[in-house]
Short mmCIF file of C-alpha atoms in Angstrom, two decimals:
data_model
loop_
_atom_site.label_atom_id
_atom_site.label_comp_id
_atom_site.label_asym_id
_atom_site.label_seq_id
_atom_site.Cartn_x
_atom_site.Cartn_y
_atom_site.Cartn_z
CA UNK Q 1 -3.39 -23.06 -3.56
CA UNK Q 2 -6.14 -22.38 -0.91
CA UNK Q 3 -6.52 -18.78 0.94
CA UNK Q 4 -6.63 -20.15 3.86
CA UNK Q 5 -2.88 -21.88 3.51
CA UNK Q 6 -2.28 -18.10 4.53
CA UNK Q 7 -3.20 -17.52 7.74
CA UNK Q 8 -0.51 -17.15 10.42
CA UNK Q 9 -1.64 -16.34 14.24
CA UNK Q 10 -0.90 -12.78 15.72
CA UNK Q 11 -1.54 -11.74 18.98
CA UNK Q 12 -4.12 -8.38 18.60
CA UNK Q 13 -1.63 -5.92 21.12
CA UNK Q 14 1.72 -6.13 17.88
CA UNK Q 15 -0.99 -4.68 15.79
CA UNK Q 16 0.93 -0.87 15.89
CA UNK Q 17 -1.86 1.75 16.76
CA UNK Q 18 0.25 4.97 15.86
CA UNK Q 19 3.29 5.77 14.11
CA UNK Q 20 7.07 5.45 16.67
CA UNK Q 21 8.45 9.65 17.04
CA UNK Q 22 10.92 9.22 14.27
CA UNK Q 23 9.91 7.55 10.78
CA UNK Q 24 13.13 5.69 10.97
CA UNK Q 25 13.30 3.87 14.36
CA UNK Q 26 11.24 1.17 12.77
CA UNK Q 27 12.56 -2.08 13.10
CA UNK Q 28 13.98 -4.26 9.87
CA UNK Q 29 13.71 -7.69 9.65
CA UNK Q 30 16.02 -8.72 6.80
CA UNK Q 31 15.28 -11.85 5.78
CA UNK Q 32 18.15 -12.73 3.24
CA UNK Q 33 17.87 -16.28 0.59
CA UNK Q 34 17.80 -19.81 0.93
CA UNK Q 35 18.70 -20.52 4.76
CA UNK Q 36 21.14 -17.30 5.68
CA UNK Q 37 20.04 -16.51 9.01
CA UNK Q 38 17.25 -12.71 9.87
CA UNK Q 39 19.18 -10.36 10.81
CA UNK Q 40 17.60 -7.51 13.57
CA UNK Q 41 18.14 -4.21 12.27
CA UNK Q 42 16.91 -0.95 12.29
CA UNK Q 43 15.23 0.91 8.81
CA UNK Q 44 18.34 4.00 9.51
CA UNK Q 45 20.45 0.95 8.91
CA UNK Q 46 19.94 0.40 5.06
CA UNK Q 47 22.24 2.49 3.76
CA UNK Q 48 24.63 0.06 4.94
CA UNK Q 49 22.71 -3.27 4.02
CA UNK Q 50 22.39 -2.21 0.45
CA UNK Q 51 25.07 -0.86 -2.51
CA UNK Q 52 26.55 2.05 -4.44
CA UNK Q 53 24.52 2.07 -7.01
CA UNK Q 54 21.37 0.42 -5.85
CA UNK Q 55 17.43 1.95 -7.20
CA UNK Q 56 15.31 2.33 -4.72
CA UNK Q 57 11.68 3.12 -6.33
CA UNK Q 58 9.47 4.26 -4.54
CA UNK Q 59 5.58 5.00 -4.75
CA UNK Q 60 5.00 8.98 -4.51
CA UNK Q 61 1.55 8.86 -3.99
CA UNK Q 62 -0.32 11.21 -1.80
CA UNK Q 63 -3.37 10.13 -0.05
CA UNK Q 64 -6.45 11.87 -0.05
CA UNK Q 65 -8.74 13.02 3.11
CA UNK Q 66 -10.90 10.31 2.32
CA UNK Q 67 -13.61 9.54 5.24
CA UNK Q 68 -16.66 11.54 5.10
CA UNK Q 69 -20.25 11.27 7.31
CA UNK Q 70 -23.52 12.08 7.47
CA UNK Q 71 -26.67 10.41 7.34
CA UNK Q 72 -29.76 9.74 4.90
CA UNK Q 73 -32.88 11.54 4.75
CA UNK Q 74 -34.34 9.11 7.52
CA UNK Q 75 -31.81 9.62 9.42
CA UNK Q 76 -29.68 6.77 9.03
CA UNK Q 77 -26.05 7.00 9.42
CA UNK Q 78 -23.50 6.93 6.47
CA UNK Q 79 -19.86 7.14 6.26
CA UNK Q 80 -18.22 7.52 2.86
CA UNK Q 81 -14.91 6.25 1.65
CA UNK Q 82 -13.58 8.00 -1.28
CA UNK Q 83 -12.08 5.59 -3.34
CA UNK Q 84 -11.16 7.07 -6.54
CA UNK Q 85 -11.92 11.12 -7.82
CA UNK Q 86 -13.89 11.26 -11.15
CA UNK Q 87 -14.63 14.72 -13.27
CA UNK Q 88 -17.60 15.97 -12.52
CA UNK Q 89 -17.23 15.70 -8.61
CA UNK Q 90 -17.94 12.29 -8.88
CA UNK Q 91 -16.34 9.75 -6.85
CA UNK Q 92 -16.23 5.81 -6.53
CA UNK Q 93 -16.94 5.01 -2.90
CA UNK Q 94 -17.50 2.90 -0.04
CA UNK Q 95 -20.08 2.99 2.03
CA UNK Q 96 -20.89 1.68 5.51
CA UNK Q 97 -24.62 2.07 5.89
CA UNK Q 98 -27.43 -0.22 7.93
CA UNK Q 99 -29.82 -0.40 5.10
CA UNK Q 100 -28.52 0.60 1.17
CA UNK Q 101 -29.54 4.05 -0.40
CA UNK Q 102 -32.19 4.88 -3.65
CA UNK Q 103 -30.51 5.65 -6.53
CA UNK Q 104 -31.57 10.09 -7.46
CA UNK Q 105 -30.93 10.27 -3.15
CA UNK Q 106 -29.28 12.52 -1.38
CA UNK Q 107 -26.35 12.31 1.90
CA UNK Q 108 -26.27 15.30 3.94
CA UNK Q 109 -22.77 15.74 4.61
CA UNK Q 110 -21.91 16.02 7.92
CA UNK Q 111 -19.13 18.92 7.12
CA UNK Q 112 -21.60 20.45 4.93
CA UNK Q 113 -23.32 19.90 1.49
CA UNK Q 114 -25.08 16.97 -0.09
CA UNK Q 115 -23.66 14.24 -1.97
CA UNK Q 116 -26.13 12.59 -4.68
CA UNK Q 117 -26.12 8.52 -4.51
CA UNK Q 118 -25.77 8.19 -8.94
CA UNK Q 119 -24.87 4.29 -9.15
CA UNK Q 120 -24.01 1.09 -7.75
CA UNK Q 121 -20.72 0.13 -9.15
CA UNK Q 122 -19.33 -3.83 -9.16
CA UNK Q 123 -17.97 -5.40 -5.99
CA UNK Q 124 -20.28 -3.27 -3.92
CA UNK Q 125 -18.89 0.43 -4.72
CA UNK Q 126 -21.05 3.36 -4.96
CA UNK Q 127 -20.75 6.43 -7.46
CA UNK Q 128 -21.72 9.70 -6.12
CA UNK Q 129 -21.50 13.62 -7.52
CA UNK Q 130 -21.25 15.80 -4.17
CA UNK Q 131 -22.54 19.84 -4.30
CA UNK Q 132 -20.08 21.66 -2.03
CA UNK Q 133 -17.97 25.01 -2.06
CA UNK Q 134 -15.39 24.10 -3.45
CA UNK Q 135 -14.02 21.59 -6.35
CA UNK Q 136 -14.47 18.56 -4.16
CA UNK Q 137 -10.27 17.50 -3.96
CA UNK Q 138 -10.21 21.17 -1.85
CA UNK Q 139 -13.07 20.37 -0.17
CA UNK Q 140 -11.58 16.77 1.29
CA UNK Q 141 -8.30 18.23 1.24
CA UNK Q 142 -10.36 20.66 4.14
CA UNK Q 143 -13.05 18.61 5.82
CA UNK Q 144 -12.43 14.95 4.89
CA UNK Q 145 -10.76 12.52 8.40
CA UNK Q 146 -7.07 11.04 7.04
CA UNK Q 147 -8.58 6.98 6.15
CA UNK Q 148 -6.71 4.81 8.62
CA UNK Q 149 -7.23 1.45 8.35
CA UNK Q 150 -9.73 -0.43 9.83
CA UNK Q 151 -7.52 -2.41 12.64
CA UNK Q 152 -6.45 0.64 13.95
CA UNK Q 153 -8.70 0.56 16.43
CA UNK Q 154 -8.45 4.59 17.36
CA UNK Q 155 -10.07 7.80 15.37
CA UNK Q 156 -7.05 9.82 13.26
CA UNK Q 157 -5.83 12.68 15.16
CA UNK Q 158 -4.00 16.20 13.83
CA UNK Q 159 -1.05 13.86 13.70
CA UNK Q 160 -1.82 11.59 11.26
CA UNK Q 161 -2.62 14.21 9.16
CA UNK Q 162 1.25 14.15 8.15
CA UNK Q 163 2.58 10.05 9.49
CA UNK Q 164 -0.32 8.80 6.94
CA UNK Q 165 2.07 10.21 4.31
CA UNK Q 166 5.24 9.64 2.90
CA UNK Q 167 7.99 12.83 2.09
CA UNK Q 168 8.35 12.56 -1.12
CA UNK Q 169 4.30 12.02 -1.12
CA UNK Q 170 2.99 14.69 -4.15
CA UNK Q 171 0.42 12.96 -6.54
CA UNK Q 172 -2.61 13.03 -4.96
CA UNK Q 173 -5.28 10.09 -4.98
CA UNK Q 174 -4.37 7.53 -3.02
CA UNK Q 175 -6.00 6.49 -0.28
CA UNK Q 176 -4.55 4.55 1.48
CA UNK Q 177 -0.44 4.96 2.50
CA UNK Q 178 2.16 2.87 0.75
CA UNK Q 179 3.24 2.06 3.78
CA UNK Q 180 7.25 1.10 3.66
CA UNK Q 181 8.17 4.58 2.13
CA UNK Q 182 5.99 5.64 5.20
CA UNK Q 183 9.88 4.90 7.18
CA UNK Q 184 11.96 7.28 5.19
CA UNK Q 185 13.35 11.08 6.00
CA UNK Q 186 15.48 13.16 4.46
CA UNK Q 187 18.03 12.09 7.46
CA UNK Q 188 17.94 8.45 5.95
CA UNK Q 189 17.29 9.33 1.99
CA UNK Q 190 20.80 12.14 2.74
CA UNK Q 191 22.22 8.89 3.94
CA UNK Q 192 21.47 6.43 1.03
CA UNK Q 193 22.19 9.33 -1.30
CA UNK Q 194 25.65 9.85 0.24
CA UNK Q 195 26.57 5.42 -0.28
CA UNK Q 196 25.81 6.11 -4.09
CA UNK Q 197 22.15 4.90 -3.45
CA UNK Q 198 19.82 6.14 -6.51
CA UNK Q 199 16.41 7.18 -6.63
CA UNK Q 200 13.51 6.35 -8.81
CA UNK Q 201 9.56 7.02 -8.65
CA UNK Q 202 6.13 5.66 -9.85
CA UNK Q 203 2.44 6.06 -8.66
CA UNK Q 204 0.30 3.81 -7.91
CA UNK Q 205 -2.84 5.19 -6.29
CA UNK Q 206 -3.61 2.57 -3.32
CA UNK Q 207 -7.52 1.94 -3.54
CA UNK Q 208 -9.49 1.32 0.37
CA UNK Q 209 -9.79 -2.09 -1.54
CA UNK Q 210 -6.64 -3.34 -0.93
CA UNK Q 211 -8.10 -3.85 2.92
CA UNK Q 212 -11.14 -6.14 1.33
CA UNK Q 213 -10.28 -9.44 2.98
CA UNK Q 214 -10.50 -12.68 0.24
CA UNK Q 215 -13.50 -14.10 0.44
CA UNK Q 216 -12.49 -17.54 -1.47
CA UNK Q 217 -10.33 -20.25 -1.14
CA UNK Q 218 -9.11 -21.38 -4.05
CA UNK Q 219 -6.22 -18.08 -4.27
CA UNK Q 220 -6.74 -18.51 -8.72
CA UNK Q 221 -10.80 -17.63 -8.34
CA UNK Q 222 -9.66 -13.67 -6.26
CA UNK Q 223 -10.59 -10.85 -8.45
CA UNK Q 224 -8.38 -7.75 -7.59
CA UNK Q 225 -9.59 -4.59 -7.19
CA UNK Q 226 -8.30 -1.83 -9.33
CA UNK Q 227 -6.06 0.39 -9.72
CA UNK Q 228 -4.88 3.23 -11.65
CA UNK Q 229 -0.56 3.61 -11.88
CA UNK Q 230 1.41 5.59 -14.34
CA UNK Q 231 5.16 4.25 -15.18
CA UNK Q 232 6.87 6.74 -16.92
CA UNK Q 233 9.58 6.31 -19.31
CA UNK Q 234 11.75 8.13 -16.83
CA UNK Q 235 11.76 5.63 -14.70
CA UNK Q 236 12.34 2.65 -17.27
CA UNK Q 237 15.26 3.72 -18.71
CA UNK Q 238 16.92 3.91 -14.78
CA UNK Q 239 15.70 0.45 -14.52
CA UNK Q 240 18.21 -0.23 -17.38
CA UNK Q 241 20.85 2.25 -16.43
CA UNK Q 242 20.77 0.76 -13.18
CA UNK Q 243 20.84 -3.25 -14.21
CA UNK Q 244 23.79 -2.51 -17.14
CA UNK Q 245 25.44 -1.26 -14.61
CA UNK Q 246 25.49 -3.81 -12.16
CA UNK Q 247 23.27 -2.52 -9.88
CA UNK Q 248 19.70 -3.78 -8.11
CA UNK Q 249 16.16 -2.62 -7.97
CA UNK Q 250 14.46 -2.36 -4.65
CA UNK Q 251 11.36 -1.83 -4.32
CA UNK Q 252 9.45 0.05 -1.45
CA UNK Q 253 6.30 -1.58 -0.67
CA UNK Q 254 4.23 -3.64 -2.46
CA UNK Q 255 2.27 -1.10 -4.58
CA UNK Q 256 5.62 -0.84 -6.04
CA UNK Q 257 6.06 -3.67 -7.62
CA UNK Q 258 2.75 -4.38 -8.56
CA UNK Q 259 3.33 -1.37 -10.67
CA UNK Q 260 6.81 -1.91 -11.94
CA UNK Q 261 5.52 -5.95 -12.41
CA UNK Q 262 1.78 -4.15 -14.57
CA UNK Q 263 4.00 -2.17 -16.35
CA UNK Q 264 5.91 -5.88 -18.15
CA UNK Q 265 2.96 -6.26 -20.33
CA UNK Q 266 5.85 -8.46 -22.83
CA UNK Q 267 8.42 -9.36 -20.76
CA UNK Q 268 10.09 -6.16 -19.75
CA UNK Q 269 9.85 -3.45 -18.34
CA UNK Q 270 8.23 -0.22 -20.81
CA UNK Q 271 6.04 2.73 -20.15
CA UNK Q 272 2.78 2.53 -18.83
CA UNK Q 273 -0.22 5.05 -17.44
CA UNK Q 274 -3.83 3.15 -16.54
CA UNK Q 275 -5.62 0.17 -14.69
CA UNK Q 276 -3.79 -3.05 -12.78
CA UNK Q 277 -5.93 -5.95 -11.68
CA UNK Q 278 -2.14 -7.83 -11.31
CA UNK Q 279 -2.49 -10.38 -8.76
CA UNK Q 280 0.59 -11.65 -7.75
CA UNK Q 281 0.70 -14.75 -5.51
CA UNK Q 282 3.28 -18.06 -5.41
CA UNK Q 283 4.48 -19.52 -8.98
CA UNK Q 284 4.85 -16.09 -10.52
CA UNK Q 285 8.29 -15.11 -12.13
CA UNK Q 286 9.37 -12.06 -11.17
CA UNK Q 287 10.30 -9.69 -14.02
CA UNK Q 288 11.65 -5.91 -13.18
CA UNK Q 289 12.71 -6.30 -9.31
CA UNK Q 290 15.20 -7.48 -7.45
CA UNK Q 291 14.98 -6.86 -4.03
CA UNK Q 292 11.80 -5.93 -1.77
CA UNK Q 293 11.73 -3.54 1.31
CA UNK Q 294 7.93 -4.35 2.83
CA UNK Q 295 6.37 -3.99 5.84
CA UNK Q 296 4.30 -6.89 7.50
CA UNK Q 297 0.78 -7.75 5.88
CA UNK Q 298 -2.48 -9.19 6.94
CA UNK Q 299 -2.96 -12.98 7.09
CA UNK Q 300 -4.73 -14.52 3.64
CA UNK Q 301 -3.98 -11.59 2.28
CA UNK Q 302 -3.28 -10.67 -1.76
CA UNK Q 303 -0.03 -9.30 -0.55
CA UNK Q 304 1.25 -11.51 2.46
CA UNK Q 305 0.79 -14.28 -0.97
CA UNK Q 306 3.02 -11.32 -2.76
CA UNK Q 307 5.82 -11.10 -0.96
CA UNK Q 308 5.31 -15.34 -0.60
CA UNK Q 309 5.82 -14.97 -4.28
CA UNK Q 310 9.11 -13.57 -3.70
CA UNK Q 311 10.77 -14.78 -1.54
CA UNK Q 312 9.34 -18.19 -0.51
CA UNK Q 313 6.02 -18.67 1.05
CA UNK Q 314 8.02 -21.11 3.76
CA UNK Q 315 10.58 -18.84 4.21
CA UNK Q 316 8.45 -15.78 4.46
CA UNK Q 317 6.18 -17.73 7.24
CA UNK Q 318 9.58 -17.99 9.27
CA UNK Q 319 10.17 -14.70 8.86
CA UNK Q 320 6.47 -14.28 10.00
CA UNK Q 321 7.13 -16.04 13.43
CA UNK Q 322 10.01 -15.02 14.16
CA UNK Q 323 8.79 -10.99 14.64
CA UNK Q 324 6.62 -12.27 16.26
CA UNK Q 325 8.74 -14.01 19.06
CA UNK Q 326 10.59 -11.20 18.77
CA UNK Q 327 7.58 -8.79 19.12
CA UNK Q 328 7.83 -7.26 16.07
CA UNK Q 329 4.93 -4.32 15.08
CA UNK Q 330 2.29 -5.36 12.47
CA UNK Q 331 0.78 -3.77 9.70
CA UNK Q 332 0.23 0.13 7.83
CA UNK Q 333 2.79 1.70 11.43
CA UNK Q 334 4.35 -1.01 11.92
CA UNK Q 335 8.00 -2.30 11.33
CA UNK Q 336 9.87 -3.49 7.65
CA UNK Q 337 11.25 -6.00 6.43
CA UNK Q 338 14.15 -6.26 4.11
CA UNK Q 339 13.71 -9.47 1.31
CA UNK Q 340 15.92 -10.88 -1.43
CA UNK Q 341 14.28 -14.09 -3.82
CA UNK Q 342 15.76 -17.16 -3.43
CA UNK Q 343 18.27 -16.70 -6.13
CA UNK Q 344 19.32 -13.15 -5.18
CA UNK Q 345 22.73 -12.90 -3.53
CA UNK Q 346 22.30 -10.01 -0.53
#
C-alpha cells in the first residue's frame, strides 16, 4: 500500500479560509454503506439522520494559543509552535528557524521574557524552558496566537479565539482543534438531546504533528507522532450500555476514533490514560465505533487513510470526487461527512 495511492486533486479555492457565520450551517455529505446514493445535507440535519438511543462521542480537548514569535541573539527570527506543555515551565515545541539554535542559547520572545533551549528531541521537536512572568499556560492564554493550520493562509484574528474551539472544549492541551466538533452549537446539541441522542466525551490533545506529511511511500513504514489521550471508566460504561440497548456509537472526528481504538488494547474497550501512536489504515478492524462524522482530510494524509479504512477506500474517493464537483469546503473550517462502514445499516 503506497502513500501515493491516497492522492486526490483539490482546487485551492475549496480550502476553507474562515468558518461560516453559523457552526451548524456547514454542509454534510452523507455516505451510506455499500453503493447507496450520497446525500447532500447540512450539519443541522443530524437529528433527523441519527436515531434515539445513539451515542455521539466528542473530544473535549481545548486548544492552547500555541504560536509564538521571537529572535535569537544573532537577530534571526524564530517561530515557536508549542506541541505539549510539560512541568517546570517547559514545553515540547517545533521551531521555524533558518538555522537551528544552540543548546543552552536563549530566544527573546516578542511577547516578553525568554525561552531557553534545553534539548533537541526526536522527530524534529525541541524542548524549551520558558522564563516568563506567569505560569506558562496562563501566559500563553494572554499572549499566544491561535495555531491555525498551515493551509489557512491568513493571520489569525480575534474571531478565531472562539471559532477554532469547540463549544464543549474544557481540557486544555491541544495545539490543533478536533475539527469535526467545530460544527456543533448549543441549538444543535439541544435538538440532538430532544431526539434522544446521548453524548459522551474522550480527551485527545491534538498535536502539531497531525499536519506533518507522510514522508515515506510505503504506508506501513510511517512513524506516527505521539498524542495524549484519556478514555474514562464512565465513557466505557456509556458505550457498553448503548450497545446493549441496540444503539450506535458514533465518533465525532478522527481524534475520537483514535482515542477509542487505542483503548481497545485487548479487543474490548476499557479505561485508558496515556500516549498513543495508533496508525489506522485500510485493513484495520474497528472495534469501538459504528459511525463517524468527520471533516475532509488532506491528500496522502494519515487521516484520509483512517477514513478509507472505515468506509472503504474506493467509497471514500468516490465521495471526495463528489464533494469536489459539488464544491464542498475542505479541511479545518470546511464541511463534514457522515460515514458508515460497509456492514453498518444506516
